[in-house]
Amino acid sequence: MTAVLDQKYGRRHGKVVRGMGKVRVRETGASSSNSTTGEVNALKEEVTTLKGQLAAQDEQIKAQSEQMRAQSEHIKAENEQMRAQMSMIVQALAVSGLQIQLPAPDLTPPSTSQPPHLPNTQ
């Protein structure tokens, strides 16, 4: 019967404990405790390092955001200045009575029934 169970579930190695037969007993010793403590300390150090990196990145993002806001304000101010200059130019033209004729763009769509012809340059 034991052979069949060993074959079915596999042999389990463990310590023989009186009254319980073969059982798995976890050995607790200084070596396992030290390795666990070392792992925990390494993880704590890694978390501290990552928190520092996140804080540095957060500061960089804040600085970049402030730069972008300042650039946006500068562009808005330049835009307003250009609008004011254009308004002054338009007023000066109106007062002087000078009329400037700009060529009207050709907005007729090209004919699709005939292919385009190059002008005869001969």
mmCIF file of C-alpha atoms in Angstrom, residues 3-48:
data_model
loop_
_atom_site.group_PDB
_atom_site.id
_atom_site.type_symbol
_atom_site.label_atom_id
_atom_site.label_comp_id
_atom_site.label_asym_id
_atom_site.label_seq_id
_atom_site.Cartn_x
_atom_site.Cartn_y
_atom_site.Cartn_z
ATOM 1 C CA ALA A 3 4.474 1.658 -2.452
ATOM 2 C CA VAL A 4 1.264 2.465 -4.350
ATOM 3 C CA LEU A 5 0.827 5.756 -2.479
ATOM 4 C CA ASP A 6 4.476 6.679 -3.050
ATOM 5 C CA GLN A 7 4.034 5.933 -6.743
ATOM 6 C CA LYS A 8 0.796 7.909 -6.976
ATOM 7 C CA TYR A 9 1.754 10.974 -4.912
ATOM 8 C CA GLY A 10 5.537 10.734 -4.971
ATOM 9 C CA ARG A 11 7.842 10.069 -2.080
ATOM 10 C CA ARG A 12 7.928 12.811 0.462
ATOM 11 C CA HIS A 13 11.091 13.245 2.386
ATOM 12 C CA GLY A 14 10.784 14.537 5.867
ATOM 13 C CA LYS A 15 11.647 14.053 9.467
ATOM 14 C CA VAL A 16 10.122 11.263 11.503
ATOM 15 C CA VAL A 17 8.213 12.812 14.381
ATOM 16 C CA ARG A 18 7.026 10.530 17.144
ATOM 17 C CA GLY A 19 3.292 10.006 16.930
ATOM 18 C CA MET A 20 2.985 11.691 13.517
ATOM 19 C CA GLY A 21 5.070 9.509 11.273
ATOM 20 C CA LYS A 22 6.944 11.131 8.429
ATOM 21 C CA VAL A 23 6.135 14.837 8.231
ATOM 22 C CA ARG A 24 7.709 17.873 6.679
ATOM 23 C CA VAL A 25 9.303 19.988 9.322
ATOM 24 C CA ARG A 26 10.613 23.380 8.383
ATOM 25 C CA GLU A 27 14.023 23.933 9.741
ATOM 26 C CA THR A 28 14.328 27.382 11.202
ATOM 27 C CA GLY A 29 17.823 28.450 11.793
ATOM 28 C CA ALA A 30 20.075 31.429 11.674
ATOM 29 C CA SER A 31 20.911 30.919 8.003
ATOM 30 C CA SER A 32 17.318 31.181 6.758
ATOM 31 C CA SER A 33 16.637 34.113 9.052
ATOM 32 C CA ASN A 34 19.741 35.932 7.872
ATOM 33 C CA SER A 35 18.925 35.411 4.205
ATOM 34 C CA THR A 36 15.368 36.677 4.731
ATOM 35 C CA THR A 37 16.619 39.718 6.645
ATOM 36 C CA GLY A 38 19.138 40.410 3.891
ATOM 37 C CA GLU A 39 16.427 40.213 1.235
ATOM 38 C CA VAL A 40 14.183 42.547 3.218
ATOM 39 C CA ASN A 41 17.007 45.044 3.674
ATOM 40 C CA ALA A 42 17.858 44.896 -0.041
ATOM 41 C CA LEU A 43 14.212 45.501 -0.923
ATOM 42 C CA LYS A 44 14.010 48.416 1.523
ATOM 43 C CA GLU A 45 17.101 49.950 -0.068
ATOM 44 C CA GLU A 46 15.646 49.477 -3.547
ATOM 45 C CA VAL A 47 12.363 51.122 -2.492
ATOM 46 C CA THR A 48 14.280 54.058 -1.039
#
